[in-house]
Short mmCIF file of C-alpha atoms and ligand atoms in Angstrom, two decimals:
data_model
loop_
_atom_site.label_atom_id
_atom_site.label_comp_id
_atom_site.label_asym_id
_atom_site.label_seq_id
_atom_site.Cartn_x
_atom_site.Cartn_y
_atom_site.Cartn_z
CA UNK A 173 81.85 152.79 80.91
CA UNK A 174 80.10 155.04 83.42
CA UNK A 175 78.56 153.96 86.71
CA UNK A 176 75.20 156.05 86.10
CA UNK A 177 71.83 154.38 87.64
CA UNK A 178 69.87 156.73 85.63
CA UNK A 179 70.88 154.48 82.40
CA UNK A 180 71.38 151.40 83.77
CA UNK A 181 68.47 150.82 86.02
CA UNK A 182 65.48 150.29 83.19
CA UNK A 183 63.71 148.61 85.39
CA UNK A 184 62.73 149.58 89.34
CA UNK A 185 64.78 147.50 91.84
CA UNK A 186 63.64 145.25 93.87
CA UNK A 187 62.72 145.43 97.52
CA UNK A 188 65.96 145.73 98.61
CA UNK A 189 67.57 143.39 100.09
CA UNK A 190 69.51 143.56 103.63
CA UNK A 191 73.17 143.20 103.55
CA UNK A 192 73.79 140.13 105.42
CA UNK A 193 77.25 140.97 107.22
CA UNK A 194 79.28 137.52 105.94
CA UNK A 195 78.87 135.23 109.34
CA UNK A 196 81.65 133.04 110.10
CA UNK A 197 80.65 130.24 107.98
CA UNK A 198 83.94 127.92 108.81
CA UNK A 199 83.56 124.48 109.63
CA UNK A 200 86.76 123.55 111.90
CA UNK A 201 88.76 120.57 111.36
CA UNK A 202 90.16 118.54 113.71
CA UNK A 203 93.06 120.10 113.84
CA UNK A 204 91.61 123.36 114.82
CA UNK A 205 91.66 124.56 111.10
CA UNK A 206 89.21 126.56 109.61
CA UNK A 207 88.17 125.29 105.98
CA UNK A 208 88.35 127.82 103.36
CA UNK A 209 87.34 126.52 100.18
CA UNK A 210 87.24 128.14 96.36
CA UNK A 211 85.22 126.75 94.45
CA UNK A 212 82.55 128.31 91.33
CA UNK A 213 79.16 129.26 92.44
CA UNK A 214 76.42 131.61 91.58
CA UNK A 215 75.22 135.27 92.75
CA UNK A 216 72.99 137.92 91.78
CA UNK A 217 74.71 140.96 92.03
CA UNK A 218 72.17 143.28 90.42
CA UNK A 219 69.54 141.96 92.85
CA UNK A 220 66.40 139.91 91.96
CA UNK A 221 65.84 141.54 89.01
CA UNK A 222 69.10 140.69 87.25
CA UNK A 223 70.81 136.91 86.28
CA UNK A 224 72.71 134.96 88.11
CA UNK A 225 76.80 135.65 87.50
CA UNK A 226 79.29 132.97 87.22
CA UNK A 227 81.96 133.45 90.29
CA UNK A 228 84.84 131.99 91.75
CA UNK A 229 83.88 131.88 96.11
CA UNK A 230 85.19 130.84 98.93
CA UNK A 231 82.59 129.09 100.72
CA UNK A 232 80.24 129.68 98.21
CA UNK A 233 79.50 133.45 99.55
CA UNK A 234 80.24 136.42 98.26
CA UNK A 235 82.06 138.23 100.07
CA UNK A 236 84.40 135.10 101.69
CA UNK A 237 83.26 134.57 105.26
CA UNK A 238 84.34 137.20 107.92
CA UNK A 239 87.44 135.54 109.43
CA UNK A 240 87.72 137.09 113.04
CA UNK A 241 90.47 136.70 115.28
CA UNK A 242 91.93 138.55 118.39
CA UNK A 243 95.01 140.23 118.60
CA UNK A 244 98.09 137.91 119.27
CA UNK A 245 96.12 135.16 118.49
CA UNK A 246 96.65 132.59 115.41
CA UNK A 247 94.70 131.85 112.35
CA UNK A 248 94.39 128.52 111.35
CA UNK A 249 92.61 128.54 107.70
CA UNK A 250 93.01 125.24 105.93
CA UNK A 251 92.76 126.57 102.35
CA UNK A 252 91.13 123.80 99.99
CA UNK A 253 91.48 124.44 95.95
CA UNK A 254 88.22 123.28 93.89
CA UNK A 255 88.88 125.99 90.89
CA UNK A 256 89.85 124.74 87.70
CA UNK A 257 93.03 126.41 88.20
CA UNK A 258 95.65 127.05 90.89
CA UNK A 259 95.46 130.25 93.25
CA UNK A 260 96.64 130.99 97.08
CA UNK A 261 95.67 133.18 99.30
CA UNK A 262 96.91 136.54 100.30
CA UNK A 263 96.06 137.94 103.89
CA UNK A 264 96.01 141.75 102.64
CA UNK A 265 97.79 143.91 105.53
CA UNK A 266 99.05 141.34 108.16
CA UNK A 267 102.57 142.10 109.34
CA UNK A 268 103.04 137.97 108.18
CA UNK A 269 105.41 135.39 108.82
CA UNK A 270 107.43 135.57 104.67
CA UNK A 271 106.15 132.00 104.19
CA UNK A 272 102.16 132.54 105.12
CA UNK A 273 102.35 135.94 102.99
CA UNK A 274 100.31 133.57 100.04
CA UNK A 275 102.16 135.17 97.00
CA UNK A 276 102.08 132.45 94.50
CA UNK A 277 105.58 131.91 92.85
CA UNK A 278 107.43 134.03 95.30
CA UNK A 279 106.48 132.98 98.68
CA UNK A 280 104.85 129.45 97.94
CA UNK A 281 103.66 126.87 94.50
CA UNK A 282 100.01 127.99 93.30
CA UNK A 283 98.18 125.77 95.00
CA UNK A 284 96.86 123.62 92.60
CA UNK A 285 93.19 122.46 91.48
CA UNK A 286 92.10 119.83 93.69
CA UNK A 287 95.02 120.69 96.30
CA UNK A 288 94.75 121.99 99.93
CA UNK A 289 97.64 124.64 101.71
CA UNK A 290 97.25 125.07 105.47
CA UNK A 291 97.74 129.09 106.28
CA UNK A 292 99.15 129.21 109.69
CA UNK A 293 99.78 132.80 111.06
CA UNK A 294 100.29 135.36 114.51
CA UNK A 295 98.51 138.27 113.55
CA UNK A 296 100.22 141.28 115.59
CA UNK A 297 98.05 143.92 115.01
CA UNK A 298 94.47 144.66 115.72
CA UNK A 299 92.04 146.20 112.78
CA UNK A 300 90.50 145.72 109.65
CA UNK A 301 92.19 143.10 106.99
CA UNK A 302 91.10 141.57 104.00
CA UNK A 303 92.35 138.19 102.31
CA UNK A 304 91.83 137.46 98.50
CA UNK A 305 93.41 135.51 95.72
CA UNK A 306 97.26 136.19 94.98
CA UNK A 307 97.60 134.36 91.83
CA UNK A 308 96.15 136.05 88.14
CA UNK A 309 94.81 138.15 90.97
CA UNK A 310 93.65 140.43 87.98
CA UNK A 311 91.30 137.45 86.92
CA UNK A 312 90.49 136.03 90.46
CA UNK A 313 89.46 138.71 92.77
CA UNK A 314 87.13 139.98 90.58
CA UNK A 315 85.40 137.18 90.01
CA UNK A 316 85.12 136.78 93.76
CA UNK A 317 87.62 135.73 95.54
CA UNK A 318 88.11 138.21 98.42
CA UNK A 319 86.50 138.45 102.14
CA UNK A 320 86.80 139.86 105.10
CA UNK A 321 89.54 139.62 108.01
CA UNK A 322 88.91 141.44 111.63
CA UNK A 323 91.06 141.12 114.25
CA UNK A 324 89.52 142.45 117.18
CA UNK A 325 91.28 144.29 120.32
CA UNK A 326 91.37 142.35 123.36
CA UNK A 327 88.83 144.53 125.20
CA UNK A 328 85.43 144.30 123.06
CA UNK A 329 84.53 148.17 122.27
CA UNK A 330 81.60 147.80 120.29
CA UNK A 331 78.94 145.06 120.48
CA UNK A 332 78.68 142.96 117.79
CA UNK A 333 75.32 144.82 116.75
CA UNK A 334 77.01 148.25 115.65
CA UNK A 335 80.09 146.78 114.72
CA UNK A 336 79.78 146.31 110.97
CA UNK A 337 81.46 145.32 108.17
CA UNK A 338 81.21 146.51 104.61
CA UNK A 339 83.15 145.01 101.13
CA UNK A 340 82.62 147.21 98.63
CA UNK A 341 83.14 145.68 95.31
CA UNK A 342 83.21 147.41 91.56
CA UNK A 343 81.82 144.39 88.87
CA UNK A 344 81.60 145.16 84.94
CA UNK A 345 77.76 143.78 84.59
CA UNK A 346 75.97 143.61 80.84
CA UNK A 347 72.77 144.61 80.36
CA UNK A 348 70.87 141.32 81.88
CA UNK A 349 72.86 142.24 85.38
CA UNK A 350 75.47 139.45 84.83
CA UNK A 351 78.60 140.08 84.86
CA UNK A 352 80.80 139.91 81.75
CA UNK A 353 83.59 137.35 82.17
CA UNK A 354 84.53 138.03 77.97
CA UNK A 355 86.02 141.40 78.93
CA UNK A 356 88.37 139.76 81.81
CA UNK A 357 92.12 140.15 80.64
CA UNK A 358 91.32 143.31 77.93
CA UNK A 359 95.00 144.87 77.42
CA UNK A 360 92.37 148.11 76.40
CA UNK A 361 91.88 148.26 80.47
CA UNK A 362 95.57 147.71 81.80
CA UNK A 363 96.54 150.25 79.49
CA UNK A 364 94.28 153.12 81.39
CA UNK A 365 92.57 153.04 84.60
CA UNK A 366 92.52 149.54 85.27
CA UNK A 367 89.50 147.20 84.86
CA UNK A 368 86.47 149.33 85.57
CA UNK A 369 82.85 148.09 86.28
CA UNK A 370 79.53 150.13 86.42
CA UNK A 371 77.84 148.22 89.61
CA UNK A 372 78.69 148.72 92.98
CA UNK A 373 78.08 146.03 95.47
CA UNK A 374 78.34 146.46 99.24
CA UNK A 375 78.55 142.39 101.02
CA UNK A 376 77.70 141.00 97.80
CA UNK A 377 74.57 142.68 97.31
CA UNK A 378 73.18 145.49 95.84
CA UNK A 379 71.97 148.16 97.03
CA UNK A 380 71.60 147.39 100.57
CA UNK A 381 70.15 148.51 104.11
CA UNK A 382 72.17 148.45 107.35
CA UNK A 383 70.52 148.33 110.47
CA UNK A 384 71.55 151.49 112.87
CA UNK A 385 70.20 152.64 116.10
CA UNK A 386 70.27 156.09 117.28
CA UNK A 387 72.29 157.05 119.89
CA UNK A 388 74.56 154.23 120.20
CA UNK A 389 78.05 154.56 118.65
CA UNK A 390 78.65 152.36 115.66
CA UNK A 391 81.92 150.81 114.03
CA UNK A 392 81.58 150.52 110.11
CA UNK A 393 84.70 148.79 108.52
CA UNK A 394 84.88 149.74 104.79
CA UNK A 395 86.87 147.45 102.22
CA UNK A 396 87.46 148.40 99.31
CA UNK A 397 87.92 145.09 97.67
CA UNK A 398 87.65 146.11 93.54
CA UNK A 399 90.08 145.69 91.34
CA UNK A 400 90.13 149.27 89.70
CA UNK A 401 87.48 151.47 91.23
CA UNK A 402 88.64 154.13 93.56
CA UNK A 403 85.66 155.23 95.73
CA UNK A 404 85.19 158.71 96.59
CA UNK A 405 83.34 158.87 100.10
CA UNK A 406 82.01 161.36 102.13
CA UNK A 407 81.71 160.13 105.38
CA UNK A 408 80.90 163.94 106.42
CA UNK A 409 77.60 163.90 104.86
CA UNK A 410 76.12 160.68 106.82
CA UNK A 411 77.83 162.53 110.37
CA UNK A 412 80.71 159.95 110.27
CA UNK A 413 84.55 160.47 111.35
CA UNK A 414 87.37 158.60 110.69
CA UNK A 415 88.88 156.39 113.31
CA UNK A 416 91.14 154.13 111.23
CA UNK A 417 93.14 153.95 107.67
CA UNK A 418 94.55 150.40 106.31
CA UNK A 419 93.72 148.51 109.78
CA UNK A 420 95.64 151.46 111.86
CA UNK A 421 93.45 153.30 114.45
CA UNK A 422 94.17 156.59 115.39
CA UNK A 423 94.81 157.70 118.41
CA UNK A 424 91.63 160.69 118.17
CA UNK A 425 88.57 160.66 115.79
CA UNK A 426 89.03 162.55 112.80
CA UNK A 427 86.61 164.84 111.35
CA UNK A 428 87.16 165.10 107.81
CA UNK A 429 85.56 167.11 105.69
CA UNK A 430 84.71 166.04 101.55
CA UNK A 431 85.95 163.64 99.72
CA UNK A 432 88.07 160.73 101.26
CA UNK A 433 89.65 158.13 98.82
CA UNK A 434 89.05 154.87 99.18
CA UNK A 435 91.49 153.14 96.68
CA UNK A 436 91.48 149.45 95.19
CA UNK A 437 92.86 147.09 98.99
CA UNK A 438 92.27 150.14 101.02
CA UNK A 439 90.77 150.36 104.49
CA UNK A 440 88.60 152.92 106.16
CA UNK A 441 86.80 152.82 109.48
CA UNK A 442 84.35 155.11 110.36
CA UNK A 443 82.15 155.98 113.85
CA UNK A 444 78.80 157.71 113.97
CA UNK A 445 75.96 157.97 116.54
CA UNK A 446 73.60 158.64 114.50
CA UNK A 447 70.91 161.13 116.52
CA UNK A 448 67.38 160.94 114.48
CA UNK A 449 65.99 157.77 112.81
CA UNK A 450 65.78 157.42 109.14
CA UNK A 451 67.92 156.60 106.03
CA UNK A 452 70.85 158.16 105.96
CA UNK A 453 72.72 156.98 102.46
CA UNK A 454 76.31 155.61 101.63
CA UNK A 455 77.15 157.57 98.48
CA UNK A 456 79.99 157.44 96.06
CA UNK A 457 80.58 160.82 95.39
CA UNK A 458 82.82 160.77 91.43
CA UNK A 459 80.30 163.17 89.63
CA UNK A 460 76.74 162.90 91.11
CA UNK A 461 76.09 161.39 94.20
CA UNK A 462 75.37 158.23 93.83
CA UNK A 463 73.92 156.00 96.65
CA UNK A 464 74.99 152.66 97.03
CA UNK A 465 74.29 151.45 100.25
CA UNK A 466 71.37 152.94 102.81
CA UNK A 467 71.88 153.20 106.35
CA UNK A 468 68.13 152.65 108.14
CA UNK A 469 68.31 154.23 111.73
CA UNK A 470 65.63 153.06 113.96
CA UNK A 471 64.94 153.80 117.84
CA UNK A 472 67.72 153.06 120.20
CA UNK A 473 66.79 150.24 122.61
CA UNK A 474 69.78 150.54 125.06
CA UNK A 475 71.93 152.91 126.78
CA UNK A 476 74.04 155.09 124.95
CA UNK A 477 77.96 154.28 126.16
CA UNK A 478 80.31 157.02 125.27
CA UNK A 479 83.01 156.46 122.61
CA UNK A 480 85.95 154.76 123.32
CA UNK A 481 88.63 154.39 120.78
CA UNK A 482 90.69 150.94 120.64
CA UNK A 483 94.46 151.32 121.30
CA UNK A 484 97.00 151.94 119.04
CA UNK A 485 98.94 149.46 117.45
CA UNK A 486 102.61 149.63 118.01
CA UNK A 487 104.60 149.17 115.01
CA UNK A 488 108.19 150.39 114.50
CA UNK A 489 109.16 153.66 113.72
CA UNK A 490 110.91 154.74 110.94
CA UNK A 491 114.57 156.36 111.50
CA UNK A 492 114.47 158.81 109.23
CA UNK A 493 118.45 160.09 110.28
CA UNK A 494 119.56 156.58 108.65
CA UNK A 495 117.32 155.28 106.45
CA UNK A 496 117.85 153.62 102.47
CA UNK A 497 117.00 156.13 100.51
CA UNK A 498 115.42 154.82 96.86
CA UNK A 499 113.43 156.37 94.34
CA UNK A 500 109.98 154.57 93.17
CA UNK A 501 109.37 156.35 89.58
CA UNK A 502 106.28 154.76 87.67
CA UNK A 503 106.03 155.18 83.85
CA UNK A 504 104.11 153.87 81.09
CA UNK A 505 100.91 153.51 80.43
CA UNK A 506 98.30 154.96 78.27
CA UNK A 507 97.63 158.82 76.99
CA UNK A 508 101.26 160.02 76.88
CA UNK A 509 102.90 157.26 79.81
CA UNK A 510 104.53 155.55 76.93
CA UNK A 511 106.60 158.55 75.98
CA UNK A 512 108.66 158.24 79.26
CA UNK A 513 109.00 154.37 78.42
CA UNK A 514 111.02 155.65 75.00
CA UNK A 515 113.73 157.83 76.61
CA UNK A 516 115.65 154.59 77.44
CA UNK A 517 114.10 152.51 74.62
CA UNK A 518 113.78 152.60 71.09
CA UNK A 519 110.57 152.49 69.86
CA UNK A 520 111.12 148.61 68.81
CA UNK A 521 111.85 147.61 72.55
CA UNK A 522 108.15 149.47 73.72
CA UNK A 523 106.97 147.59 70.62
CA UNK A 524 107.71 144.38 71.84
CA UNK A 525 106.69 145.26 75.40
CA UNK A 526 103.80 145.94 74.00
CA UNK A 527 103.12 142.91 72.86
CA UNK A 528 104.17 141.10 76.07
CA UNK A 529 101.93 142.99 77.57
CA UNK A 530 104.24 145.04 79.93
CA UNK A 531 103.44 148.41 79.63
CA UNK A 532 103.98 149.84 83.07
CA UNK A 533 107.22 149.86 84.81
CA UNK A 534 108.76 151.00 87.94
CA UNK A 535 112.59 152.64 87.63
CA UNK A 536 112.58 151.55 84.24
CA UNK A 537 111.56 148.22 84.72
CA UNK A 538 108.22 146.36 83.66
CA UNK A 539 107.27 143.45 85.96
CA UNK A 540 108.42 140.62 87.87
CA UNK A 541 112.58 140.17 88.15
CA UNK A 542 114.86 137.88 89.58
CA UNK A 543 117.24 140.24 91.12
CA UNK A 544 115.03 142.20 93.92
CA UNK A 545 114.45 145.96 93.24
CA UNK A 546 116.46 146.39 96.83
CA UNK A 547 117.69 144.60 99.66
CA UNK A 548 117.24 146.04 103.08
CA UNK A 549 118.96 144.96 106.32
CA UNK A 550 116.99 143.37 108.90
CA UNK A 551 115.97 146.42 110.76
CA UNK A 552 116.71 149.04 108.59
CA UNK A 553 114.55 152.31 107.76
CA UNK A 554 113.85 152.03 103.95
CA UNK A 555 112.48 155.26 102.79
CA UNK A 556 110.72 155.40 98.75
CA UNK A 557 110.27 158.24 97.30
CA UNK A 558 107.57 157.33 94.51
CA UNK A 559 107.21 159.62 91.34
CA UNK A 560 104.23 158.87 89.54
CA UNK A 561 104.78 159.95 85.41
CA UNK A 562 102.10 158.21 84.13
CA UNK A 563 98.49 159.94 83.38
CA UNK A 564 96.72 157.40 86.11
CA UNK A 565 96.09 157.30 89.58
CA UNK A 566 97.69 154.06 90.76
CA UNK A 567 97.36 152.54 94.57
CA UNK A 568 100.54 151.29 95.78
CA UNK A 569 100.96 148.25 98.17
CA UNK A 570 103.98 147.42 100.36
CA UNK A 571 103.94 143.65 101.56
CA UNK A 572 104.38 142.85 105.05
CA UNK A 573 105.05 145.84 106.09
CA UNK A 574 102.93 149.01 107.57
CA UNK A 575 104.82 152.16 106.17
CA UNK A 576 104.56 156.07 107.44
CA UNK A 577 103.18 158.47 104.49
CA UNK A 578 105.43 161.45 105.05
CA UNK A 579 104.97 163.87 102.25
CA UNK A 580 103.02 164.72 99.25
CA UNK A 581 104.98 166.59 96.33
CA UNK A 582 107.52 167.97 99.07
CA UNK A 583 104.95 168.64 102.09
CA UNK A 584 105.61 167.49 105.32
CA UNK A 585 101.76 165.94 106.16
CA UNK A 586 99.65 167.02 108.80
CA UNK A 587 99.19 163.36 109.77
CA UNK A 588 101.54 161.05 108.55
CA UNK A 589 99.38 157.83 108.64
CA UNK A 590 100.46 154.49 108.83
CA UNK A 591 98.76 152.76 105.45
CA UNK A 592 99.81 149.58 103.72
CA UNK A 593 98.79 151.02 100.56
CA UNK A 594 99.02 154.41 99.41
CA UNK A 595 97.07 156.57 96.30
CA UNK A 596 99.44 158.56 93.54
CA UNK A 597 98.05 160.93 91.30
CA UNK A 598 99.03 161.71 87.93
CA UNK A 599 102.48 163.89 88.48
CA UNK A 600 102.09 163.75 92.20
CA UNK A 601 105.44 162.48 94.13
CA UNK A 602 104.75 160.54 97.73
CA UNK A 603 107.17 159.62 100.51
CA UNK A 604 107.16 157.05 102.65
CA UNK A 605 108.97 154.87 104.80
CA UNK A 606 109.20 151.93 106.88
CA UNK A 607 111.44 149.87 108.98
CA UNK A 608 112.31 146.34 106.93
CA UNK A 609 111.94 144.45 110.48
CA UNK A 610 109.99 141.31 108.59
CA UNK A 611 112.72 138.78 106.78
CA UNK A 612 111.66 137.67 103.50
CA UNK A 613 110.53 138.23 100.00
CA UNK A 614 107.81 141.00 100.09
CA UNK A 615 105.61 142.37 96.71
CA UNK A 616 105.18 146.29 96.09
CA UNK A 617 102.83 146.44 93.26
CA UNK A 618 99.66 148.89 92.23
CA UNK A 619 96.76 147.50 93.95
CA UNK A 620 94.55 148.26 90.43
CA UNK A 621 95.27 144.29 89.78
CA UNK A 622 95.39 144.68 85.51
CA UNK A 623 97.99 147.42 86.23
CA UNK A 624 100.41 144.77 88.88
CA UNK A 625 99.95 142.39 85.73
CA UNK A 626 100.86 144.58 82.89
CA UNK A 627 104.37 145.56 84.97
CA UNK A 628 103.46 147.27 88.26
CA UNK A 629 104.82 144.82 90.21
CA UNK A 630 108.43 144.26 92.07
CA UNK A 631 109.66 142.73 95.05
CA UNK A 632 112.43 143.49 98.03
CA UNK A 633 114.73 141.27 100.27
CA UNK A 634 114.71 141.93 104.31
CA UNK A 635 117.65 139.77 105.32
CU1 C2O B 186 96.23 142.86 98.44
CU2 C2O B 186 99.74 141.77 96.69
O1 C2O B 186 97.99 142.30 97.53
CU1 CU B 187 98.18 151.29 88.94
#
């Protein structure tokens, strides 16, 4: 399935519409909790000319309302459950307290229909977050259930005006514009490159404009919230630079030039001033540019402040001298990953894998154990060495924990950026590491969500 306007839009689209950034729609309790509640509801996410979808929201918007915090302070999110079937919820990229980490049958029950769960939570860092479901995530987010989650630096840097925020979410749509639930679960998709759609949303709606002025610096938060689609962006070719990967700001702009990945649970933020007014379009750049979103720069009304980076956040550094030392091999998968599955198998055990459907596994191993893949001491520098021998990109996620990306296929990196998910090509061999200072059970899994089901999923002990 390709993502090609040419053949999909038959029909001219409507005025489009402005992407409302998600408000903080929360209703406190008395407690001081905010209510987050999932529940089904409705959207049209090929705009006014297409049907309305059947979703799973929280707060009946799409994306979940924009949960913003400062640094150091708590979030309070009293979770309510009106789905027909149990979920919790995962705040993507917090350095969390183990029990708040939302990973249904490793860190807490599935909170079930009808239920409620009170999330209670420090978040350390400053930077862009995301929360979505953590249970048949692979079913759940992409049918909705993902939003926003800022935490702002103490000192405000950018008005709220030209500070924006921008979900970007992949759906499978059929040819009425609704999206098509009947595919949800195909083994056909874990088996390749995930769960793939051919619409791109950008705050629930499609196709939209975001307001700019000229000469003012603006913030704009991407999150990549699909459950497959890596997005190739160009931030270049609308006079953008880099500030920020996975919630971590650096501590200079970077100018980056072509394509940047933007993988399934990644992060980007971006700064421009734009300097003439006009459209200046968001475009995923996989084969033809294709424009998805349309910045609409008007006149400035106000002064133009110079740019001023927020700090950096201070997370522990890795010890490289004494560090655990493991290797992360992937295998499996479609187009020739099942070969590597056979040389410790015979061909009856990948049969019957098959037929579980766990086709993916990391050293060896498909899925979900008992025993934890490692243990690390409270403390300790855990280094991973991750070989992918599959024929698929994957986007790896670490739990709880920022880590360092410190080489690529045995070179030392220019920058070696703090992420809390990282991309692997095809053949390609990444190093990281990271100090295991958070006690608990944590998840590593592929961030494509059919792939985590189908075996790309295991878990570590800090003790
Ligand atoms: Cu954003 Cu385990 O996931
Ligand atoms: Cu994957």
């Amino acid at each position: 399935m390709k993502l090609d306007r040419r053949s999909f839009l038959k029909t001219t689209l409507a005025s489009c519409a402005t992407a409302a950034v998600p408000q903080l729609a929360l209703a406190k309790s008395s407690e001081g909790f905010l209510e987050l509640k999932a529940a089904n509801g409705k959207a049209h996410l090929y705009g006014d000319k297409g049907g309305a979808s059947d979703l799973w929201l929280y707060n009946n918007r799409l994306p979940g309302p924009e949960i913003r915090v400062k640094q150091g302070e708590k979030v309070r999110v009293r979770f309510i459950n009106e789905l027909d079937e149990p979920t919790s919820i995962h705040w993507h990229g917090i350095r969390i307290d183990n029990t708040m980490d939302g990973v249904a049958g490793l860190t807490q029950p599935a909170v079930k229909p009808g239920d409620s769960f009170d999330y209670d939570f420090v978040v350390p860092d400053a930077g862009t977050y995301w929360y979505h479901a953590h249970n048949m995530s692979w079913n759940q987010v992409p049918r909705g259930l993902s939003g926003p989650l800022i935490v702002d630096e103490h000192k405000q840097l950018f008005p709220p005006e030209t500070d924006i925020t921008l979900v970007l979410s992949d759906w499978r749509l059929d040819e009425d514009g609704v999206l098509d639930t009947a595919s949800f679960g195909a083994m056909h998709d874990f088996f390749h490159a995930g769960r793939l759609g051919n619409w791109l949303t950008v705050n629930g709606v499609s196709l939209p404009d975001i307001a700019m002025r000229t000469g003012v610096w603006h913030r704009v938060r991407l999150i990549n919230a699909s459950a497959s689609r890596i997005l190739d962006l160009a931030p270049e070719r609308f006079g953008a630079r880099v500030i920020a990967l996975d919630g971590q700001v650096f501590s200079e702009p970077r100018d980056v030039s072509g394509v940047v990945r933007l993988a399934p649970a990644q992060r980007m933020d971006l700064v421009m001033r734009p300097t003439k007014t006009g459209t200046l379009p968001l475009e995923m750049m996989t084969g033809q540019p294709f424009t998805f979103a349309n910045f609409q720069v008007t006149e400035a009304q106000g002064s133009d402040l110079p740019l001023t980076l927020p700090p950096v956040n201070r997370l522990p550094e890795p010890d490289l001298e004494d560090a655990l030392e493991l290797p992360l091999v992937m295998q499996g998968g479609a187009m020739g990953g099942m070969r590597s599955l056979l040389e410790d198998r015979t061909e009856e055990d990948v049969r019957s894998m098959m037929q579980d459907g766990q086709f993916w596994t990391f050293n060896g191993i498909p899925g979900m154990q008992d025993q934890p893949m490692f243990s690390a001491r409270r403390g300790e520098t855990v280094v991973l060495e991750s070989r992918n021998d599959t024929s698929f990109a994957h986007a790896m996620h670490v739990h709880g924990h920022h880590f360092r990306v410190l080489a690529r296929d045995g070179e030392t990196l220019e920058h070696q950026d703090w992420r809390d998910t990282f991309t692997t090509d095809p053949r390609e061999t990444v190093k990281i590491a990271f100090v295991a200072d958070n006690p608990g059970k944590w998840l590593i899994h592929c961030h494509m969500l059919g792939h985590a089901a189908s075996g790309m999923m295991t878990w570590f002990e800090v003790s």
